[in-house]
CSV table of C-alpha atoms in Angstrom, one decimal:
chain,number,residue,atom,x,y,z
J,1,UNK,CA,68.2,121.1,96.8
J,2,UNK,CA,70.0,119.2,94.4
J,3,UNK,CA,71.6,119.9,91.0
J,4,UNK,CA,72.2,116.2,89.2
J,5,UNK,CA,75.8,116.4,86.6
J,6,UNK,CA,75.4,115.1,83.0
J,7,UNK,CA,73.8,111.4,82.5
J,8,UNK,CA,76.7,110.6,80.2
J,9,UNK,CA,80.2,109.7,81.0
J,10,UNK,CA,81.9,112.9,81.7
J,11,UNK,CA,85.4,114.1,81.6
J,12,UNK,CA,86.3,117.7,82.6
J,13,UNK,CA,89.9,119.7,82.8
J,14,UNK,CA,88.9,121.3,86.2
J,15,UNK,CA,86.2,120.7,88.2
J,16,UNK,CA,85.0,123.3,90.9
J,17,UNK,CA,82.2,122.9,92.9
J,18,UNK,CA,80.9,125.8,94.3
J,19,UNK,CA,76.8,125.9,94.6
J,20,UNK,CA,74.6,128.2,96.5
J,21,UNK,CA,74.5,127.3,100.6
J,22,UNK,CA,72.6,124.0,100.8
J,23,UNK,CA,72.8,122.5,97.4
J,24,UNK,CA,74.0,119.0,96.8
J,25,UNK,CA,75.7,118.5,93.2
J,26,UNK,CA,75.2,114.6,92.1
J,27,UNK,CA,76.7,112.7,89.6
J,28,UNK,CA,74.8,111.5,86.9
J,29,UNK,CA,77.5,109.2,85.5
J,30,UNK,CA,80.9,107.9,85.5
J,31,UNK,CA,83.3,111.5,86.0
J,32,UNK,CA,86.4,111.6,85.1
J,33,UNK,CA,88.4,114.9,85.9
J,34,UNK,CA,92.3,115.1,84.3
J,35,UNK,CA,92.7,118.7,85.9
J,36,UNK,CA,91.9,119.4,89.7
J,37,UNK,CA,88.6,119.2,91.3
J,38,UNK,CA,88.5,121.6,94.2
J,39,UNK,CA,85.1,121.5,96.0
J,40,UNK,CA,84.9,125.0,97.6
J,41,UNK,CA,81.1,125.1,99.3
J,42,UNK,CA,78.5,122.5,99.1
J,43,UNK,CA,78.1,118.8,99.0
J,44,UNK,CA,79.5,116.7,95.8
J,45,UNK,CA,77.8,113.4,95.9
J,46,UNK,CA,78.8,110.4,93.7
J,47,UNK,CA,75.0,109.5,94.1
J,48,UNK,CA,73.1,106.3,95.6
J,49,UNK,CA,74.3,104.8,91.9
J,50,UNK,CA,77.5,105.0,93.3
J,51,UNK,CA,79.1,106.3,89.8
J,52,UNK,CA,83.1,106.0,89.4
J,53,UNK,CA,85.3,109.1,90.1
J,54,UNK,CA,88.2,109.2,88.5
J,55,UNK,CA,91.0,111.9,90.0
J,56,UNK,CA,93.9,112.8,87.3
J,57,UNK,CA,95.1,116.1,89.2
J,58,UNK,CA,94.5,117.3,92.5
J,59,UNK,CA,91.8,117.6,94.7
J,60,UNK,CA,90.8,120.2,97.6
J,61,UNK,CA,87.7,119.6,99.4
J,62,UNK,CA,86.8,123.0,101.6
J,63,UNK,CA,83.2,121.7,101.7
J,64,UNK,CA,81.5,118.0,101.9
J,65,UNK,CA,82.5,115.2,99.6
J,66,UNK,CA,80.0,112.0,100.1
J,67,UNK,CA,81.8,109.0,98.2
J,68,UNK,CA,78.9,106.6,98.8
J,69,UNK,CA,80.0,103.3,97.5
J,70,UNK,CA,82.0,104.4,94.7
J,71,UNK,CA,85.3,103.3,92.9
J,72,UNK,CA,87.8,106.0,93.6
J,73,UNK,CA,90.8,106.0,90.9
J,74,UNK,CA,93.7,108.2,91.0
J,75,UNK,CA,94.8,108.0,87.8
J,76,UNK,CA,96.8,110.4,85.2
J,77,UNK,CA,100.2,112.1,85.0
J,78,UNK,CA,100.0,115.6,86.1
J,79,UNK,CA,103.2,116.5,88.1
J,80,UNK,CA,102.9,115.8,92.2
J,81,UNK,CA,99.1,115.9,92.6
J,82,UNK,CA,97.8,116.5,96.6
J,83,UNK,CA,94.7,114.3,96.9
J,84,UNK,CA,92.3,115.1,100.1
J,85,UNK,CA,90.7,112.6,102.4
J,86,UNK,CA,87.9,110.9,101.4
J,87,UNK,CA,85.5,107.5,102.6
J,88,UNK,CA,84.1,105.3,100.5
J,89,UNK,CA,82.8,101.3,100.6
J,90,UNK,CA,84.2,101.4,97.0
J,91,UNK,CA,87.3,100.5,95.7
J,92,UNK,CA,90.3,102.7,95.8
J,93,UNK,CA,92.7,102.0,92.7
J,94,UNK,CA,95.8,104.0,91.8
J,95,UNK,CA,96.7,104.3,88.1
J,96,UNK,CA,99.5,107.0,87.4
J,97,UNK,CA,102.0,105.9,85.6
J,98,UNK,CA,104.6,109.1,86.4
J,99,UNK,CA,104.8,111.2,89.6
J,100,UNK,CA,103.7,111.5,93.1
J,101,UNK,CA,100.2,111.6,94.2
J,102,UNK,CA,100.4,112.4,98.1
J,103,UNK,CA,97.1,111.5,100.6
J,104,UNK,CA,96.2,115.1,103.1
J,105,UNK,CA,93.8,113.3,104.4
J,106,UNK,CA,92.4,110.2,106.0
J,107,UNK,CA,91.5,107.9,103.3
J,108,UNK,CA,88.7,105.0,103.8
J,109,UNK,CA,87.8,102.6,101.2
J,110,UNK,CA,86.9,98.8,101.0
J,111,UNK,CA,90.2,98.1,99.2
J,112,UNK,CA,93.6,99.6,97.7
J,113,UNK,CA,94.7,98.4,94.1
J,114,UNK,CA,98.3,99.8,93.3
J,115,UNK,CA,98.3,99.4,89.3
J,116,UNK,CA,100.3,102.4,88.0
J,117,UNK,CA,103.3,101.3,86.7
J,118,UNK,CA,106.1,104.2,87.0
J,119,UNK,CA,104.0,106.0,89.6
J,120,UNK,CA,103.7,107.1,93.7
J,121,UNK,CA,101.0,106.8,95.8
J,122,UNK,CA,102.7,108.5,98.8
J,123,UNK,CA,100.0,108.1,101.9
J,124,UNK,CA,101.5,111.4,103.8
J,125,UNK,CA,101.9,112.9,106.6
J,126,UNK,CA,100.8,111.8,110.5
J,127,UNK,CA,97.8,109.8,108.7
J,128,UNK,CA,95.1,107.5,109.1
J,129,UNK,CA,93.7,105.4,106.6
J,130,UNK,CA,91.5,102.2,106.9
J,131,UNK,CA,90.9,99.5,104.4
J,132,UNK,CA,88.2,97.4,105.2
J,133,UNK,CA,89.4,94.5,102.9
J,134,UNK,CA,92.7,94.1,100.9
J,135,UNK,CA,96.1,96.0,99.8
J,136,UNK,CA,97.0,94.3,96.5
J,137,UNK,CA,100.8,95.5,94.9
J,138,UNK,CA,100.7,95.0,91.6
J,139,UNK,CA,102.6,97.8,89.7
J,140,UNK,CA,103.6,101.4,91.2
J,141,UNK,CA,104.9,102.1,94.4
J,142,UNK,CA,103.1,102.4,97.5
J,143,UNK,CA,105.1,104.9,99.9
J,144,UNK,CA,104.4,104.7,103.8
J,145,UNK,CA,105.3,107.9,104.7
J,146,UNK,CA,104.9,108.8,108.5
J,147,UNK,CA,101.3,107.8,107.9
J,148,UNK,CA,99.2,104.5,109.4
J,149,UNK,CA,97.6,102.1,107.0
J,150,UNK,CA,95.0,99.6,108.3
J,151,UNK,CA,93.4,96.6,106.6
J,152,UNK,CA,91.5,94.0,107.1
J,153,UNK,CA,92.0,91.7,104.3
J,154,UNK,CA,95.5,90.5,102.6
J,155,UNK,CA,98.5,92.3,101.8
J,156,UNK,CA,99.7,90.5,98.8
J,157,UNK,CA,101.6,91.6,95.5
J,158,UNK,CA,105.3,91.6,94.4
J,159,UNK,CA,105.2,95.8,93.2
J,160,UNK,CA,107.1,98.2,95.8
J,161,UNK,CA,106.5,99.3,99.2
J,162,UNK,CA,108.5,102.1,100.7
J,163,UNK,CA,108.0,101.9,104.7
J,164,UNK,CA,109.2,104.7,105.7
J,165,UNK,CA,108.8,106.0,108.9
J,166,UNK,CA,104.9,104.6,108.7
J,167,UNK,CA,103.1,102.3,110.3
J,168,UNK,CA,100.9,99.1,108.8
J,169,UNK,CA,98.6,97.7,111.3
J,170,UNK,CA,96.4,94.0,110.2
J,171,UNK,CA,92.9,94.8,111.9
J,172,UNK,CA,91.0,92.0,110.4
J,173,UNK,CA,88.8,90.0,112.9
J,174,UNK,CA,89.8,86.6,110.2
J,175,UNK,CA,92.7,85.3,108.7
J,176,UNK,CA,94.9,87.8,106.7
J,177,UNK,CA,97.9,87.1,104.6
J,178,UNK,CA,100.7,89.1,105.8
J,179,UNK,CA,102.7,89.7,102.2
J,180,UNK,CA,103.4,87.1,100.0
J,181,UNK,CA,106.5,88.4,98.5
J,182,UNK,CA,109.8,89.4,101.1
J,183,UNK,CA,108.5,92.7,102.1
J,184,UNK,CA,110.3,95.4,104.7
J,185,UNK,CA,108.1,97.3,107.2
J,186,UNK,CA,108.5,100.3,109.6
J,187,UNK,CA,106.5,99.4,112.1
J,188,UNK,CA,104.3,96.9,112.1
J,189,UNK,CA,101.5,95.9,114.1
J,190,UNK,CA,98.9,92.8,114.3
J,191,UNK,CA,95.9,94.6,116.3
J,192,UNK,CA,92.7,92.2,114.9
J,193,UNK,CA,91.2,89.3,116.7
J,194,UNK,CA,92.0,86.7,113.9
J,195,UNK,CA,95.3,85.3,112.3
J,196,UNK,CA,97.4,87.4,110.6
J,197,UNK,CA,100.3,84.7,108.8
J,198,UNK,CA,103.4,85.6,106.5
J,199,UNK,CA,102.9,84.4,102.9
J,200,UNK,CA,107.3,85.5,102.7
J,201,UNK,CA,110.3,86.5,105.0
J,202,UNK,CA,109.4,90.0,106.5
J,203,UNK,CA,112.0,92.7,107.8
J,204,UNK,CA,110.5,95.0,110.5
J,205,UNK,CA,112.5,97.9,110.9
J,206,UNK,CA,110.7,99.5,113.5
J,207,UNK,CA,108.2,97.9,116.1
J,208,UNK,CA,106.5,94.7,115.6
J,209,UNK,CA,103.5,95.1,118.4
J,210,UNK,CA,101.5,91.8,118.3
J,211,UNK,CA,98.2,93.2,120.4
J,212,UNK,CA,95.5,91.4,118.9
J,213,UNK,CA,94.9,87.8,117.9
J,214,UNK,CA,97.5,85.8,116.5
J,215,UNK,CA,100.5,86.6,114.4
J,216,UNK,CA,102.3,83.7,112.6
J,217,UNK,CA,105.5,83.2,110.9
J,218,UNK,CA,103.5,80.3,108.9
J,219,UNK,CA,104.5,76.5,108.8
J,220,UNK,CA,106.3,77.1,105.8
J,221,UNK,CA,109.0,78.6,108.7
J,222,UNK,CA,109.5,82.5,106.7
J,223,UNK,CA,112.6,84.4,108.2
J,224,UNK,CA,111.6,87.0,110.7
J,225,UNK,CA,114.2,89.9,111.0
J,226,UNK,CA,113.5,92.1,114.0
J,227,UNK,CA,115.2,95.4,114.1
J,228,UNK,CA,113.6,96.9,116.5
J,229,UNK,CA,111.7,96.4,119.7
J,230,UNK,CA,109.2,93.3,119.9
J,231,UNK,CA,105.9,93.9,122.2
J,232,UNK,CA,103.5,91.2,122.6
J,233,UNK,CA,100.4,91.1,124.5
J,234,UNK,CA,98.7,88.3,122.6
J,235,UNK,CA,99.9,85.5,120.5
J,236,UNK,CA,103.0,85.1,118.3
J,237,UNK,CA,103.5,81.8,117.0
J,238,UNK,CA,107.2,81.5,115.4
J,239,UNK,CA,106.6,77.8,114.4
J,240,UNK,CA,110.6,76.9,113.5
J,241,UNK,CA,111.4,80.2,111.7
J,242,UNK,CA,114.7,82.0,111.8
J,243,UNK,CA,114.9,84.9,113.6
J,244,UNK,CA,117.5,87.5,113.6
J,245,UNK,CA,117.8,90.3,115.6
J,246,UNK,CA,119.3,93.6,113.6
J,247,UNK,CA,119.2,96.8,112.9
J,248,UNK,CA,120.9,99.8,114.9
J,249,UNK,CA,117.9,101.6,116.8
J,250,UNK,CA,119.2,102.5,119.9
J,251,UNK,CA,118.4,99.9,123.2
J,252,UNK,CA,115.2,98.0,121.7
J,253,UNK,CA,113.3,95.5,123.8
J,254,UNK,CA,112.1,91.5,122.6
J,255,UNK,CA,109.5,90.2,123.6
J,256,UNK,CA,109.5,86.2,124.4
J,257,UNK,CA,109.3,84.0,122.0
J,258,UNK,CA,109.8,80.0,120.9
J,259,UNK,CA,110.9,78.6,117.5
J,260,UNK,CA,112.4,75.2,116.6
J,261,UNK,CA,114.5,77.4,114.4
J,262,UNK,CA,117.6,79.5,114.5
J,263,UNK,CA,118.3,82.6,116.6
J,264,UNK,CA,120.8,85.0,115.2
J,265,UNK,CA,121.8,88.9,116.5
J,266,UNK,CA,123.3,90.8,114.0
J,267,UNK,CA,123.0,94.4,115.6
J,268,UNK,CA,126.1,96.6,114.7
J,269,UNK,CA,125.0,98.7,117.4
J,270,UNK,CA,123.3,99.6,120.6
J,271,UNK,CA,121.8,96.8,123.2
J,272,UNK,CA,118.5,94.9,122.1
J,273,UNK,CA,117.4,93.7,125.4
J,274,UNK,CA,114.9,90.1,126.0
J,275,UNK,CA,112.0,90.5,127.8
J,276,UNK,CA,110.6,87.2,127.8
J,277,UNK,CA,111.5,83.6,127.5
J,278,UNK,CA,113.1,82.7,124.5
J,279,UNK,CA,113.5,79.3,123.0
J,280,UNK,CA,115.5,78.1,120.1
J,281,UNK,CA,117.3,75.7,117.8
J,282,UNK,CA,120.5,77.6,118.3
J,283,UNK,CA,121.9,81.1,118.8
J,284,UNK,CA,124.8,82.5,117.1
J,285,UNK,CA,126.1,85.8,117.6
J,286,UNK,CA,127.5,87.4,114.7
J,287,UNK,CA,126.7,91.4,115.1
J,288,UNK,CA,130.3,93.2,115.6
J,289,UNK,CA,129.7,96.2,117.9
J,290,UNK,CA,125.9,94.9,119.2
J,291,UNK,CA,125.2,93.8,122.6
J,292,UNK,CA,122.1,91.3,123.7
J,293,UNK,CA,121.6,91.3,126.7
J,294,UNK,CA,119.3,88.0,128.2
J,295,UNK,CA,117.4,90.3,130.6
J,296,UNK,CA,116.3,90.3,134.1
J,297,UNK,CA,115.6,86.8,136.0
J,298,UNK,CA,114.4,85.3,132.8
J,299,UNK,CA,114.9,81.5,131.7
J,300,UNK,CA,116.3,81.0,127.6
J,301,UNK,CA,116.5,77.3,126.5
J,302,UNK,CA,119.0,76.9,123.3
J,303,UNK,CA,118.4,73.3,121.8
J,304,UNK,CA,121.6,73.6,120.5
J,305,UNK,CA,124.3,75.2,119.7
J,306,UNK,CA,125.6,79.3,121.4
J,307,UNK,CA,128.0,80.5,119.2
J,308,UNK,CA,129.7,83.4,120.3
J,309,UNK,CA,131.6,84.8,116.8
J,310,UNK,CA,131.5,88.6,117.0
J,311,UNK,CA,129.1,90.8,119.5
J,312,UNK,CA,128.6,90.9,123.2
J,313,UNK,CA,126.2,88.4,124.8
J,314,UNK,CA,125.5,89.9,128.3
J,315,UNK,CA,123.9,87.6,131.0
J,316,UNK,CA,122.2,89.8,132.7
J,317,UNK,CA,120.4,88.2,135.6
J,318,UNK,CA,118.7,85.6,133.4
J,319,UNK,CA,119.5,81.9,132.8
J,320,UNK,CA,120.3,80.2,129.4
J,321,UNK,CA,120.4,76.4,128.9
J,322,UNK,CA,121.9,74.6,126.2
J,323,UNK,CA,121.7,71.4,124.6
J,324,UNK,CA,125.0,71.5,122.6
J,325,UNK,CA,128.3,73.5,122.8
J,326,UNK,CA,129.3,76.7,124.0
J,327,UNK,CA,131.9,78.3,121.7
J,328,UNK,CA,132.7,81.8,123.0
J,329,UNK,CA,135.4,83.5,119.9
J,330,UNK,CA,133.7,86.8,121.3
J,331,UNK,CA,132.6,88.8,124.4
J,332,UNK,CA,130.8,87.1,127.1
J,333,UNK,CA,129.7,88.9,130.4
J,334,UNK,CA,128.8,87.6,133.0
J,335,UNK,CA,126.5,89.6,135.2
J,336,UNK,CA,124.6,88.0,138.0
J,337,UNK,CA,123.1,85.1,135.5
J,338,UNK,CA,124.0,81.7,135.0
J,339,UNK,CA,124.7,78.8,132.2
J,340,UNK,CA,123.1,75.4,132.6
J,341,UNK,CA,124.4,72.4,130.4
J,342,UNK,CA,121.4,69.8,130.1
J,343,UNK,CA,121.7,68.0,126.9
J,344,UNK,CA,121.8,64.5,126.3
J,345,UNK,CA,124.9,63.7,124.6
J,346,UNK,CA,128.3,65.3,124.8
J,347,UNK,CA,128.9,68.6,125.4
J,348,UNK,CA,131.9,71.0,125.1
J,349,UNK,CA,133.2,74.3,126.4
J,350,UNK,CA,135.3,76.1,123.9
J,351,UNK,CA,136.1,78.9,121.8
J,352,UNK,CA,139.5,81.8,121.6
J,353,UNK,CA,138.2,83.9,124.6
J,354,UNK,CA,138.2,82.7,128.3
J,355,UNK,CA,134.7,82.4,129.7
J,356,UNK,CA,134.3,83.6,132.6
J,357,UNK,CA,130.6,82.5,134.2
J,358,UNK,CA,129.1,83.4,137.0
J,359,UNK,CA,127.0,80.3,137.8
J,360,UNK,CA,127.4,78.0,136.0
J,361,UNK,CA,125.4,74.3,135.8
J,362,UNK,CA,126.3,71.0,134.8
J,363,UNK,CA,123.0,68.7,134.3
J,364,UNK,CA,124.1,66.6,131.8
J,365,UNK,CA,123.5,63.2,133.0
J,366,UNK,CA,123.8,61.2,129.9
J,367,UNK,CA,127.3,62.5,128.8
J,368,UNK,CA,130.5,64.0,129.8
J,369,UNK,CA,130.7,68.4,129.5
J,370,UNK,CA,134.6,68.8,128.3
J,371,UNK,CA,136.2,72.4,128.9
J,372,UNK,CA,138.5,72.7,125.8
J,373,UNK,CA,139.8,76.1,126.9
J,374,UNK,CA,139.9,77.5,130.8
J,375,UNK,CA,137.4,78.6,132.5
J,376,UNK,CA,136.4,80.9,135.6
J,377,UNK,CA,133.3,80.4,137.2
J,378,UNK,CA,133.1,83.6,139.6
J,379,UNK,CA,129.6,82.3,142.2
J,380,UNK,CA,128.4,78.8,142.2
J,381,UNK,CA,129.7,75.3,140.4
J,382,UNK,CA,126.6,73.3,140.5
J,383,UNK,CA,127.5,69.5,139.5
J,384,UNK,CA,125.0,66.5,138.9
J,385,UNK,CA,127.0,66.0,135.3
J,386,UNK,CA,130.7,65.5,135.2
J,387,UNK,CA,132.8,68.4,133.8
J,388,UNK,CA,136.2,67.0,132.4
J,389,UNK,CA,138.8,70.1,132.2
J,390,UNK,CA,141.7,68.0,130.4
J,391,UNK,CA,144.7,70.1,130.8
J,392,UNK,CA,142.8,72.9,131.4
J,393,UNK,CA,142.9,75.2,134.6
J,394,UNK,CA,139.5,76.1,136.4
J,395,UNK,CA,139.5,79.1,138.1
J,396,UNK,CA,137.0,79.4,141.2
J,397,UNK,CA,136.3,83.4,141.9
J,398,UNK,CA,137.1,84.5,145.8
J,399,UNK,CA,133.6,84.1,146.8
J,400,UNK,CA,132.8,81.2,144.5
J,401,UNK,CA,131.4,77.6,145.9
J,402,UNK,CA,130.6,74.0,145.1
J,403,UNK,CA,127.5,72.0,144.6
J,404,UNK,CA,126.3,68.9,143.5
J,405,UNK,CA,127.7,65.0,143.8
J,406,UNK,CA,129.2,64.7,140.3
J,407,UNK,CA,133.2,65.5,139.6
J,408,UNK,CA,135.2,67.7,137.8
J,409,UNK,CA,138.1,65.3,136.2
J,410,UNK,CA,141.6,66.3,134.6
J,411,UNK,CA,142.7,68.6,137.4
């Protein structure tokens, strides 16, 4: 049975829907409701005409609520409205212009408008919510919450997005625009089989998991800050962004990457550990109480410059080559790793702190390495490019040895 709402556009205070067992209430036209509407048994329908439902208060659904295709707007300025879960193939736009309107339930709808200047959409707690097309910021504030939101389309506009502890996961199977204004994430995750590519510099203050297709930095090289872990089981492409490695979460893990731009760790705290190969234009460490640590047997290649300022850079068991200097005004260990020298023109071993290396390479065919402080080098010299110490003293460990044809000169 059904019972069909007035043919005119409606607005009510509050709306309660509570009908005999079995009986379907429709709308007849466009609703708006500025109080709550509470369905308590029964099915509301927004009918096969898919008429607009406009939510000003709260709403409680005890019963069924069928959305169809409609445009869902929560508008108005009722003080902290709770808005229950809903699915529609309609739009979802949010219109308040004061308070908080918080999500307790999943939400589905075939895109998200934020257009309520001076309001909150808050997306709650432990959530769910899936929009199968875009998230457009245009005025408002769009809080994460602890909740996960998941589109398939673009996540564009310059209005406010508080991450929170949430998560914001880019599903689409084709290309999607990954903000297009400097936005900071919690977590963040590219799950869909297409191209998800940053429109602006992006912060990620939790995990960036790259599971799905392709996530892109763009060729217009947007800065990628990483404060937390990085896992990757498809494809990022890093093109020659800079990437910096922050935050103070405690002992995250990176992922490989490659970028023909910079590589800068700025952690104030904890150990952010490599997992994968890394490639860059340089690397400067520059985060005062932080630690990276290159990871276990892996192989870095710095086409440039490591600049040791403030930090620990920890070797690990891994092996970093460099193209240009080594300038250690920090804290480098050692560990069981080794530094190879391979670049093409002069090369040169400085800095306010001793480094002490455990193997430690000298390619450089092309060009003469120079030491310009002393050095230790506690397992294995390996030589096929001259090392010129100057007045400086080499120390070889107890156990240490020699390899290679070229020469150390100046001792």
């Amino acid at each position: 049975a059904n019972t069909r709402m007035p043919a005119a556009i409606t607005t009510f205070n509050n709306l309660t829907i509570n009908p005999s067992a079995g009986i379907t209430v429709r709308l007849g036209a466009a609703t708006i409701v500025n109080g709550d509407l509470t369905i308590t048994t029964g099915t509301l329908n927004t009918s096969g005409s898919n008429f607009a439902l406009t939510l000003n208060g709260s709403f409680t659904n005890n019963a069924t609520f069928t959305a169809n295709g409609s445009t869902v707007t929560i508008g108005g300025t009722s003080a902290t409205p709770n808005i229950a879960g809903f699915s529609t193939t309609g739009e979802l736009s949010f219109v308040r212009t004061v308070s908080t309107a918080t999500l307790t339930g999943n939400v589905t709808a075939a895109s998200l408008t934020m257009n309520g200047s001076g309001g909150t959409l808050n997306l709650g707690a432990s959530l769910s919510h899936t929009i199968n097309g875009s998230v457009t910021l245009t005025a408002g504030t769009l809080n994460g919450n602890s909740s996960t939101l998941s589109l398939t389309g673009n996540w564009t506009g310059s209005a406010t997005f508080t991450a929170s502890t949430g998560t914001v996961n880019f599903s689409g199977s084709g290309a999607q625009t990954i903000t297009n204004t400097a936005t900071t994430f919690n977590n963040l995750t590219k799950s869909g089989t297409g191209t998800g590519t940053m429109g602006a510099s992006v912060i990620v203050n939790g995990t960036l998991n790259i599971s799905g297709g392709t996530f892109s930095t763009s060729t217009s090289n947007f800065t990628l800050t990483l404060n937390g872990s990085v896992t990757n089981s498809s494809t990022f492409t890093a093109n020659g962004s800079n990437v910096i490695i922050g935050g103070t979460s405690a002992a995250p893990n990176i992922a490989g990457f490659s970028t023909t731009g910079a590589l800068s760790f700025e952690r104030t705290a904890s150990t952010a550990t490599l997992t994968g190969n890394v490639s860059a234009a340089s690397l400067t460490m520059n985060g005062s109480g932080g630690t990276l640590n290159l990871g276990a047997s892996l192989s870095h290649t710095i086409n440039g410059n490591v600049t040791l300022t403030v930090g620990t850079l920890d070797g690990s068991s891994s092996t970093i080559s460099l193209t240009g200097n080594w300038t250690n005004n920090s804290t480098f260990t050692a560990g069981t790793g080794a530094v190879t020298f391979n670049g093409t023109s002069g090369q040169t071993i400085s800095g306010t702190s001793i480094t002490t290396f455990n193997n430690l390479t000298i390619s450089n065919t092309s060009a003469t390495t120079s030491a310009i402080t002393n050095l230790t080098v506690n397992a294995t010299l390996t030589l096929t490019g001259n090392l010129a110490m100057g007045s400086n003293t080499l120390t070889m460990g107890a156990s240490s040895t020699t390899a290679g044809t070229s020469d150390v000169t100046g001792i």
